[in-house]
């Protein structure tokens, strides 16, 4: 078989399969080119979801006739002036987008450089280039793509419906618009306006970011325009720095979550990315406060030194590689957990809106006007520590594991005089107010300075007990429990070696293993937290995961899950009647405990209703 060089048009069509897989990919490449050209206004027009027509118009730098000819050649770019792939300042740099799009569609580029009186148009029809011709055009560039994939009809069969492709384009534009809040974006589809994001002229925001993206007030307004004001009202600001790496943006409170990770926006040096490591770190940061089938809403921006990042690992530039992935993961997990812990007992304000909506005649969905019922979160008073005494009557347990969450003896019962003094305490002295009663032996009713608070006693105490267990693990280490009869586990030689290599690390986690001849290990001690467990299955699963991940993930995960289960069983159960002293003790401990606003499944532990909103329910306002 004779080796031959493929025709240029066929090479470009093959490349197009890597760079442009659907209309959204073409829009992404064209909008990135416009942003790199310094555009401040970008208009995207679609027809038939982008299959029939795509148009991207900008007011950027523009191109001359000679530059137009070079622009549609492969690997021709203006974005690598020093030919240095380690210092990339732009979104696009490979020089593949325009020739790839032109190879599979009917492409027309009309451009006029800023300060020039001449505009030029160049057409590419299925890879066949026509010479530039004079045209009328304002400063900037307009790229039109007609009949996408007409030259590769097989690709058309894999496209989704026009509506699905349109939604994908909208998501792509939103992600790029989020990273550039000082740029105006308009998206029109089939003659109708689908997206309109006006730029915010915020010089202060521009000054705080060397790239000119603007992450101040402009960013907050852009996030509100894309994700809704409800998100910004229920979001925590992030700003963390470690070894030249900066993480900033906004994350939702755990009680403000979604059923899918679609609303998670991650950016690296202003570039929208979909990275498994970053997504995994995000899940790890929320694992203590959110159920596994729920996902937070986030908009996070990671600024990394250019020499510590490789953005040239994927033709569509949607993936990146970090020189120090462990540092990035630690920054993400640590920064998010710190912010979530600082939020303390704060919950999403939309929870109150949903409750109030349920009380209205007809009980519709929560309205925007009722999303402000949650109390403002600030620094707690020192007096909040007065009622931190553990709750009386908690389960004593019988084994070593239960001892981890056994509280010290309860405080003495208040007498009549002391009770009267406690009742006279102003509700304003405490963020969660003062307990006034209990409903159905399940919910605590507390009065605040500006409304009332309903607390789910079981969910709240479950969080408190879980935090106690975590603190004990951090300070005392993992308690071990010796087996009366050591467990001998037979496995393959390589599996046994993987476990024995991590012998010391596993011992720190409470699992003591020793060699027991060829292809076998003996387990002498197990973590007390695990209680009665399938030791054989645990060690074998651990050996398998050590081969896949090179980390003792199984044991750590099981410790967290068992801790959560212990907290659930060791907490105050629904249906238990509490005294006012116990209710107030629970409220005071919630005020000083991290993540007390939600249980381990992301459900709110309390709902705060503002007095003004309550008065509206009864027509008093």
XYZ file of C-alpha atoms in Angstrom:
621
model
C 0.000 0.000 0.000
C 1.482 3.342 -1.073
C 1.884 6.112 1.499
C 0.628 9.476 0.267
C 0.009 12.930 1.668
C -3.675 13.751 2.234
C -5.185 16.730 0.405
C -5.334 19.952 2.414
C -9.144 20.069 2.285
C -9.382 16.548 3.723
C -6.856 17.386 6.446
C -8.968 20.381 7.447
C -12.149 18.263 7.525
C -10.459 15.747 9.804
C -9.271 18.570 12.045
C -12.781 20.002 12.058
C -14.007 16.824 13.703
C -11.724 17.578 16.656
C -12.330 21.317 16.909
C -15.962 21.689 15.798
C -18.240 18.885 16.887
C -21.496 20.894 17.009
C -22.751 24.472 16.453
C -21.872 25.422 20.022
C -18.226 24.533 19.314
C -18.151 26.871 16.319
C -19.757 29.676 18.331
C -17.232 29.176 21.127
C -14.275 29.497 18.758
C -15.675 32.572 17.022
C -16.608 34.375 20.246
C -13.186 33.625 21.718
C -11.594 35.171 18.633
C -13.749 38.266 19.114
C -12.757 38.559 22.774
C -9.084 38.155 21.940
C -9.497 40.953 19.378
C -10.570 43.315 22.169
C -14.291 43.408 21.362
C -16.622 45.198 23.772
C -19.887 44.327 21.973
C -20.564 40.851 20.535
C -23.754 39.814 18.757
C -24.494 36.165 17.930
C -27.286 35.171 15.568
C -28.539 31.609 14.973
C -30.973 29.911 12.659
C -32.121 26.312 13.069
C -30.012 25.876 16.205
C -26.913 26.968 14.297
C -27.057 24.314 11.612
C -28.377 26.624 8.902
C -26.740 29.861 9.967
C -24.354 31.264 12.580
C -23.245 34.879 12.688
C -20.829 36.450 15.182
C -20.301 40.221 14.889
C -17.878 42.199 17.050
C -16.303 45.645 17.336
C -12.775 44.339 17.848
C -9.481 45.156 16.141
C -10.497 43.876 12.687
C -8.281 42.468 9.918
C -6.754 43.685 6.658
C -7.135 41.830 3.355
C -3.748 40.113 3.774
C -4.596 39.084 7.333
C -7.911 37.624 6.151
C -6.047 35.319 3.756
C -3.705 34.170 6.532
C -6.556 33.743 9.038
C -8.076 30.820 7.139
C -4.755 28.953 6.839
C -4.023 26.219 9.358
C -1.821 27.173 12.300
C -1.772 30.846 11.348
C -2.397 33.035 14.408
C -1.665 36.447 15.879
C -1.811 35.156 19.436
C 1.682 33.713 19.889
C 3.975 36.661 19.187
C 6.904 35.043 21.025
C 6.145 31.437 20.000
C 6.034 30.621 23.717
C 3.451 27.945 24.548
C 4.180 28.347 28.262
C 2.945 31.952 28.388
C -0.455 32.085 26.749
C -2.494 35.235 27.414
C -5.381 34.615 25.019
C -8.349 32.263 24.800
C -7.454 30.927 21.352
C -3.976 30.331 20.002
C -3.847 27.178 17.871
C -4.909 28.714 14.544
C -7.281 25.839 13.735
C -10.781 27.262 14.232
C -11.397 29.247 11.025
C -9.836 26.746 8.573
C -11.662 23.880 10.314
C -15.017 25.663 10.151
C -14.400 26.685 6.536
C -13.645 23.085 5.587
C -17.104 21.834 6.595
C -19.342 24.847 5.869
C -19.807 27.970 3.767
C -17.773 30.549 5.655
C -17.751 34.305 5.051
C -15.541 36.766 6.955
C -16.047 40.506 6.626
C -13.668 42.752 8.521
C -12.463 46.319 8.808
C -9.462 47.295 10.951
C -9.905 50.083 13.448
C -8.771 53.366 11.938
C -9.060 52.093 8.361
C -11.472 53.280 5.672
C -11.535 49.911 3.884
C -13.368 46.691 4.664
C -12.799 43.323 3.001
C -14.785 40.113 2.603
C -13.378 36.608 2.152
C -15.400 33.444 1.424
C -14.534 29.768 1.945
C -16.859 27.139 0.455
C -16.178 23.634 1.778
C -12.457 24.334 1.979
C -12.256 26.190 -1.359
C -10.921 29.711 -0.706
C -11.977 32.681 -2.800
C -9.906 35.877 -2.976
C -10.860 38.866 -0.796
C -13.215 41.475 -2.231
C -14.001 45.026 -1.028
C -17.044 45.368 1.230
C -18.930 47.814 3.426
C -18.575 47.139 7.142
C -18.116 49.100 10.382
C -14.868 48.676 12.360
C -14.669 45.119 13.620
C -15.394 41.684 12.193
C -18.445 39.627 11.240
C -18.079 35.891 10.671
C -20.983 34.057 9.006
C -21.241 30.274 8.893
C -23.920 28.810 6.607
C -24.867 25.140 6.189
C -22.586 23.808 8.885
C -21.312 20.294 8.100
C -22.722 20.300 4.560
C -19.312 18.995 3.414
C -19.422 16.201 6.022
C -23.093 15.084 5.999
C -22.363 12.156 8.303
C -21.724 14.656 11.096
C -25.255 16.071 10.706
C -26.738 12.734 11.747
C -25.202 13.079 15.213
C -26.579 16.542 15.937
C -29.518 16.909 18.295
C -32.718 18.850 17.728
C -32.556 22.527 16.804
C -33.770 23.476 20.280
C -31.159 21.305 22.000
C -28.374 22.774 19.862
C -29.662 26.274 20.583
C -29.615 25.596 24.333
C -26.050 24.318 24.056
C -25.023 27.534 22.281
C -26.703 29.603 24.984
C -24.812 27.733 27.696
C -21.535 28.332 25.857
C -22.236 32.059 25.519
C -23.228 32.306 29.186
C -19.936 30.770 30.286
C -17.893 33.160 28.179
C -20.027 36.127 29.249
C -19.521 35.205 32.876
C -15.752 35.474 32.476
C -16.004 38.836 30.691
C -18.578 40.971 32.532
C -17.288 44.177 30.919
C -18.318 42.935 27.459
C -21.870 43.193 26.099
C -23.335 39.969 24.674
C -26.493 39.627 22.585
C -27.789 36.285 21.317
C -30.605 36.066 18.760
C -32.154 32.837 17.501
C -34.627 32.545 14.635
C -35.301 36.269 14.768
C -35.955 36.495 18.521
C -33.701 37.811 21.293
C -32.714 34.940 23.575
C -29.952 36.495 25.658
C -29.049 40.106 26.401
C -26.212 40.839 28.810
C -25.180 44.456 29.036
C -21.656 45.352 30.118
C -21.074 47.117 33.412
C -18.806 50.134 33.131
C -17.004 49.568 36.419
C -13.511 51.059 36.470
C -12.909 49.850 40.008
C -13.629 46.309 38.907
C -11.271 46.639 35.976
C -8.504 47.839 38.247
C -8.599 44.790 40.490
C -7.801 42.344 37.713
C -4.750 42.523 35.500
C -6.493 40.762 32.621
C -9.267 43.341 32.577
C -12.041 40.843 33.200
C -13.385 42.808 36.164
C -14.347 40.680 39.171
C -15.845 43.417 41.365
C -19.304 44.876 41.133
C -19.398 44.075 37.410
C -18.977 40.377 38.161
C -21.736 40.346 40.779
C -24.138 42.028 38.351
C -23.211 39.625 35.554
C -23.745 36.614 37.851
C -27.136 37.989 38.867
C -28.079 38.449 35.210
C -27.082 34.888 34.267
C -27.827 32.832 37.391
C -30.512 35.058 38.884
C -30.611 37.447 41.821
C -31.672 34.536 44.003
C -28.218 32.993 43.523
C -26.318 36.126 44.510
C -28.595 36.504 47.547
C -27.754 32.964 48.651
C -24.076 32.838 47.692
C -20.841 33.050 49.631
C -17.925 35.087 48.310
C -14.630 33.207 47.916
C -11.177 34.767 47.817
C -8.266 32.478 48.725
C -4.579 32.649 47.851
C -1.884 29.992 48.043
C 1.614 30.002 46.489
C 0.683 32.419 43.725
C -2.586 30.623 42.921
C -5.771 32.626 43.542
C -9.308 31.282 43.844
C -12.220 33.727 43.833
C -15.874 33.822 42.903
C -19.133 32.770 44.522
C -20.565 29.474 45.769
C -24.091 28.698 46.897
C -25.107 27.856 50.418
C -25.624 24.089 50.803
C -29.369 24.619 51.180
C -29.427 26.282 47.739
C -28.671 23.351 45.441
C -29.672 21.670 42.201
C -30.330 18.121 40.992
C -27.534 18.260 38.377
C -24.079 19.888 38.128
C -25.133 21.874 35.049
C -25.022 25.141 37.005
C -21.372 24.847 37.987
C -19.135 27.304 36.145
C -15.365 26.870 36.485
C -12.755 29.124 34.904
C -8.976 28.904 34.794
C -7.214 32.147 33.862
C -10.495 33.406 32.405
C -10.969 30.272 30.285
C -14.154 28.193 30.795
C -13.109 24.603 31.510
C -14.674 21.253 32.346
C -12.086 19.524 34.483
C -12.582 16.245 36.347
C -10.089 17.108 39.052
C -11.757 20.456 39.768
C -15.218 18.866 39.760
C -14.000 16.181 42.151
C -12.530 18.794 44.491
C -15.833 20.647 44.412
C -17.705 17.499 45.436
C -15.173 16.876 48.177
C -15.621 20.368 49.593
C -19.408 19.889 49.864
C -19.474 16.224 50.868
C -20.133 16.967 54.553
C -23.034 19.318 53.898
C -24.773 18.031 50.786
C -26.376 14.773 49.709
C -24.563 12.871 46.956
C -27.415 13.398 44.474
C -27.520 17.186 44.974
C -25.106 19.735 43.526
C -24.153 23.292 44.498
C -24.342 26.278 42.168
C -20.909 27.872 41.774
C -19.018 30.401 39.675
C -15.340 29.980 40.515
C -12.328 31.627 38.925
C -8.866 30.175 39.363
C -5.879 32.343 38.480
C -2.722 30.286 37.991
C 0.786 31.445 36.968
C 1.072 30.773 33.254
C 4.177 28.614 33.711
C 2.213 26.348 36.087
C -0.518 25.571 33.544
C -0.773 23.702 30.251
C -3.749 24.822 28.160
C -2.589 23.029 25.001
C -3.855 19.543 25.848
C -7.154 19.580 23.943
C -8.079 20.882 20.468
C -11.151 22.662 21.841
C -9.160 24.068 24.771
C -11.799 22.837 27.226
C -9.302 20.942 29.388
C -6.173 22.078 31.201
C -3.325 20.436 33.107
C -1.801 21.791 36.295
C 1.853 21.400 37.179
C 0.886 21.021 40.855
C -2.585 19.478 40.856
C -2.421 18.720 44.591
C -1.883 22.402 45.387
C -4.848 23.423 43.224
C -7.087 20.775 44.745
C -6.069 21.777 48.271
C -6.745 25.436 47.503
C -10.190 24.637 46.139
C -11.250 22.265 48.925
C -9.726 24.367 51.697
C -11.097 27.677 50.403
C -14.619 26.336 49.981
C -14.724 24.508 53.294
C -13.444 27.584 55.092
C -16.177 29.725 53.531
C -18.860 27.156 54.330
C -17.667 26.911 57.940
C -17.634 30.703 58.276
C -21.250 30.768 57.104
C -22.094 28.934 60.331
C -25.839 28.458 60.712
C -26.853 30.591 57.718
C -29.314 28.954 55.308
C -30.698 29.935 51.945
C -33.196 32.782 52.125
C -35.316 31.063 49.479
C -36.263 28.453 52.094
C -38.289 31.073 53.960
C -39.960 32.106 50.710
C -41.068 28.554 50.059
C -42.539 28.287 53.556
C -44.426 31.558 53.252
C -45.755 30.552 49.842
C -47.133 27.373 51.369
C -49.089 29.439 53.924
C -50.696 31.666 51.293
C -54.173 30.781 50.044
C -53.636 28.504 47.067
C -50.088 27.668 48.229
C -48.106 28.396 45.072
C -44.346 28.396 44.608
C -42.052 30.690 46.504
C -42.016 34.264 45.291
C -38.958 36.440 44.934
C -40.324 38.933 47.379
C -40.177 36.448 50.232
C -36.586 35.328 49.811
C -35.263 37.777 52.386
C -36.655 36.136 55.491
C -33.340 34.674 56.719
C -31.528 36.772 59.303
C -28.396 38.546 58.238
C -25.306 36.610 59.192
C -22.558 38.415 61.029
C -20.211 38.014 63.974
C -21.792 36.172 66.882
C -22.039 37.696 70.323
C -19.804 36.295 73.002
C -22.922 35.688 75.101
C -23.870 32.924 72.659
C -21.384 30.651 74.396
C -23.335 30.779 77.675
C -25.757 28.034 76.608
C -23.219 25.610 75.109
C -23.885 22.981 77.771
C -24.507 19.534 76.163
C -28.049 18.343 76.010
C -29.169 16.107 78.876
C -30.443 12.642 78.273
C -28.260 11.788 75.307
C -27.540 8.147 74.615
C -24.576 6.832 76.625
C -23.774 4.022 74.216
C -22.082 0.720 75.066
C -18.971 0.571 72.967
C -15.881 2.607 72.230
C -17.341 4.146 69.079
C -20.367 5.557 70.924
C -18.058 7.114 73.536
C -16.826 9.616 70.956
C -20.021 11.595 71.109
C -20.953 11.073 74.764
C -21.263 14.560 76.302
C -20.123 15.460 79.831
C -22.780 15.545 82.571
C -25.609 17.915 81.788
C -25.877 21.335 83.380
C -28.128 21.647 86.399
C -31.788 22.347 85.779
C -32.735 25.995 86.033
C -34.930 26.952 88.958
C -38.034 29.123 88.703
C -36.118 32.352 89.303
C -33.438 31.469 86.771
C -36.071 30.356 84.266
C -37.843 33.685 84.599
C -34.544 35.477 84.040
C -33.865 33.378 80.937
C -37.321 34.158 79.550
C -36.669 37.842 79.994
C -33.548 37.729 77.803
C -34.118 39.842 74.710
C -34.410 37.787 71.559
C -32.088 40.282 69.872
C -29.216 38.984 72.018
C -29.037 35.781 69.963
C -29.117 35.298 66.173
C -31.466 32.305 66.442
C -33.577 33.892 69.155
C -34.973 32.419 72.354
C -36.993 29.194 72.497
C -40.679 29.678 73.196
C -42.076 26.197 72.672
C -42.102 22.904 70.764
C -44.431 21.641 68.035
C -45.314 17.948 67.740
C -42.240 17.069 69.824
C -40.190 17.670 66.640
C -39.866 21.383 65.910
C -38.548 24.125 68.177
C -40.202 27.545 67.936
C -37.905 30.452 68.783
C -38.619 34.175 68.836
C -36.077 36.510 67.227
C -35.887 40.279 67.301
C -37.557 40.476 63.882
C -39.620 37.321 63.470
C -39.460 33.672 64.433
C -37.354 30.584 63.774
C -38.534 26.991 63.329
C -35.846 24.378 64.052
C -35.902 20.690 63.145
C -34.445 19.342 66.391
C -33.234 16.048 64.939
C -31.563 17.546 61.847
C -29.946 20.294 63.919
C -28.570 17.975 66.591
C -27.402 15.507 63.951
C -25.136 18.233 62.539
C -23.868 19.172 66.008
C -23.010 15.580 66.920
C -21.318 15.005 63.552
C -19.114 18.062 64.083
C -18.167 16.719 67.543
C -17.123 13.425 65.991
C -15.001 15.171 63.363
C -13.327 17.276 66.048
C -12.545 14.159 68.077
C -11.020 12.466 65.039
C -8.862 15.517 64.381
C -7.571 15.834 67.945
C -7.459 12.270 69.284
C -6.923 10.267 66.117
C -8.877 7.209 65.085
C -9.513 4.869 67.985
C -8.711 1.206 67.268
C -10.501 -1.896 68.371
C -8.545 -5.156 68.618
C -10.112 -8.249 67.118
C -10.572 -11.156 69.479
C -9.691 -13.472 66.598
C -7.461 -11.820 63.961
C -8.899 -12.019 60.459
C -6.730 -13.771 57.859
C -7.498 -12.571 54.331
C -6.250 -14.407 51.266
C -5.810 -12.437 48.036
C -3.568 -12.191 45.017
C 0.105 -11.504 45.717
C 0.067 -8.071 44.026
C -3.086 -7.056 45.915
C -1.549 -8.059 49.241
C 1.606 -6.097 48.430
C -0.416 -2.955 47.631
C -2.011 -3.131 51.065
C 1.225 -3.871 52.908
C 3.066 -1.011 51.196
C 0.555 1.350 52.830
C 0.775 -0.458 56.160
C 1.818 2.579 58.206
C -0.713 4.907 56.589
C -3.519 2.431 57.180
C -2.466 2.089 60.810
C -2.955 5.843 61.235
C -6.506 5.317 60.023
C -7.077 2.585 62.574
C -6.550 -0.473 60.349
C -3.608 -2.625 61.469
C -2.538 -5.229 58.895
C 0.479 -7.538 58.851
C 1.901 -9.994 56.297
C 0.741 -13.602 56.669
C 2.682 -15.629 54.162
C 2.367 -15.450 50.398
C -0.841 -13.886 49.120
C -2.361 -13.198 52.519
C -2.577 -10.528 55.201
C -3.854 -10.636 58.749
C -5.971 -7.875 60.247
C -5.417 -7.420 63.992
C -7.174 -4.089 64.649
C -9.926 -2.143 62.929
C -11.232 1.402 63.433
C -13.597 1.492 66.379
C -15.876 3.806 64.432
C -16.666 1.057 61.955
C -18.158 -1.177 64.602
C -19.175 -4.541 63.191
C -17.993 -4.553 59.600
C -17.079 -6.895 56.788
C -13.312 -6.810 57.319
C -12.595 -9.119 54.386
C -14.640 -7.043 51.954
C -13.151 -3.814 53.278
C -9.537 -4.892 52.787
C -10.190 -6.369 49.344
C -12.032 -3.238 48.179
C -9.184 -1.191 49.586
C -6.636 -3.193 47.598
C -8.632 -2.670 44.390
C -8.922 1.078 44.935
C -5.234 1.401 45.783
C -4.540 0.031 42.315
C -6.925 2.512 40.645
C -6.378 5.658 42.677
C -3.187 5.044 44.630
C -4.952 6.399 47.721
C -6.717 4.868 50.694
C -10.006 6.312 49.565
C -12.257 3.490 50.647
C -11.375 3.623 54.333
C -11.541 7.399 54.541
C -14.895 7.474 52.785
C -16.270 4.785 55.045
C -15.132 6.651 58.148
C -17.017 9.744 56.993
C -20.138 7.767 56.137
C -20.051 5.888 59.441
C -19.491 9.150 61.323
C -22.598 10.571 59.683
C -24.578 7.437 60.534
C -23.404 7.565 64.155
C -24.405 11.206 64.357
C -27.861 10.348 63.091
C -28.394 7.548 65.609
C -26.840 9.553 68.459
C -28.984 12.623 67.926
C -32.205 13.770 69.476
C -34.981 11.917 67.725
C -38.152 13.442 66.405
C -40.942 12.857 68.914
C -38.848 13.611 72.015
C -40.179 16.350 74.269
C -37.570 18.950 75.250
C -37.490 21.500 78.041
C -36.874 25.168 77.343
C -33.369 24.752 78.742
C -32.598 21.989 76.230
C -34.086 23.971 73.358
C -32.008 27.046 74.185
C -28.886 24.934 74.617
C -29.446 23.511 71.133
C -29.947 26.984 69.638
C -26.819 28.394 71.294
C -24.655 25.517 70.108
C -26.002 25.901 66.557
C -24.861 29.537 66.587
C -21.234 28.605 67.217
C -20.996 25.368 65.207
C -19.728 25.282 61.603
C -22.210 24.176 58.941
C -25.075 24.187 61.451
C -27.482 25.587 58.876
C -27.970 22.211 57.232
C -27.746 18.533 58.042
C -25.369 16.210 56.226
C -27.874 15.814 53.383
C -28.099 19.530 52.609
C -31.552 19.971 54.144
C -32.002 23.137 56.229
C -31.955 22.672 59.989
C -34.077 25.760 60.541
C -36.345 28.232 58.755
C -36.398 31.933 59.672
C -39.523 33.996 58.955
C -39.345 37.785 59.068
C -41.974 39.671 61.046
C -42.782 41.870 58.054
C -43.454 38.832 55.888
C -45.628 37.261 58.571
C -47.628 40.486 58.831
C -48.163 40.424 55.077
C -49.707 36.955 55.387
C -52.344 38.360 57.708
C -52.901 41.555 55.715
C -51.344 43.793 58.346
C -49.068 45.421 55.741
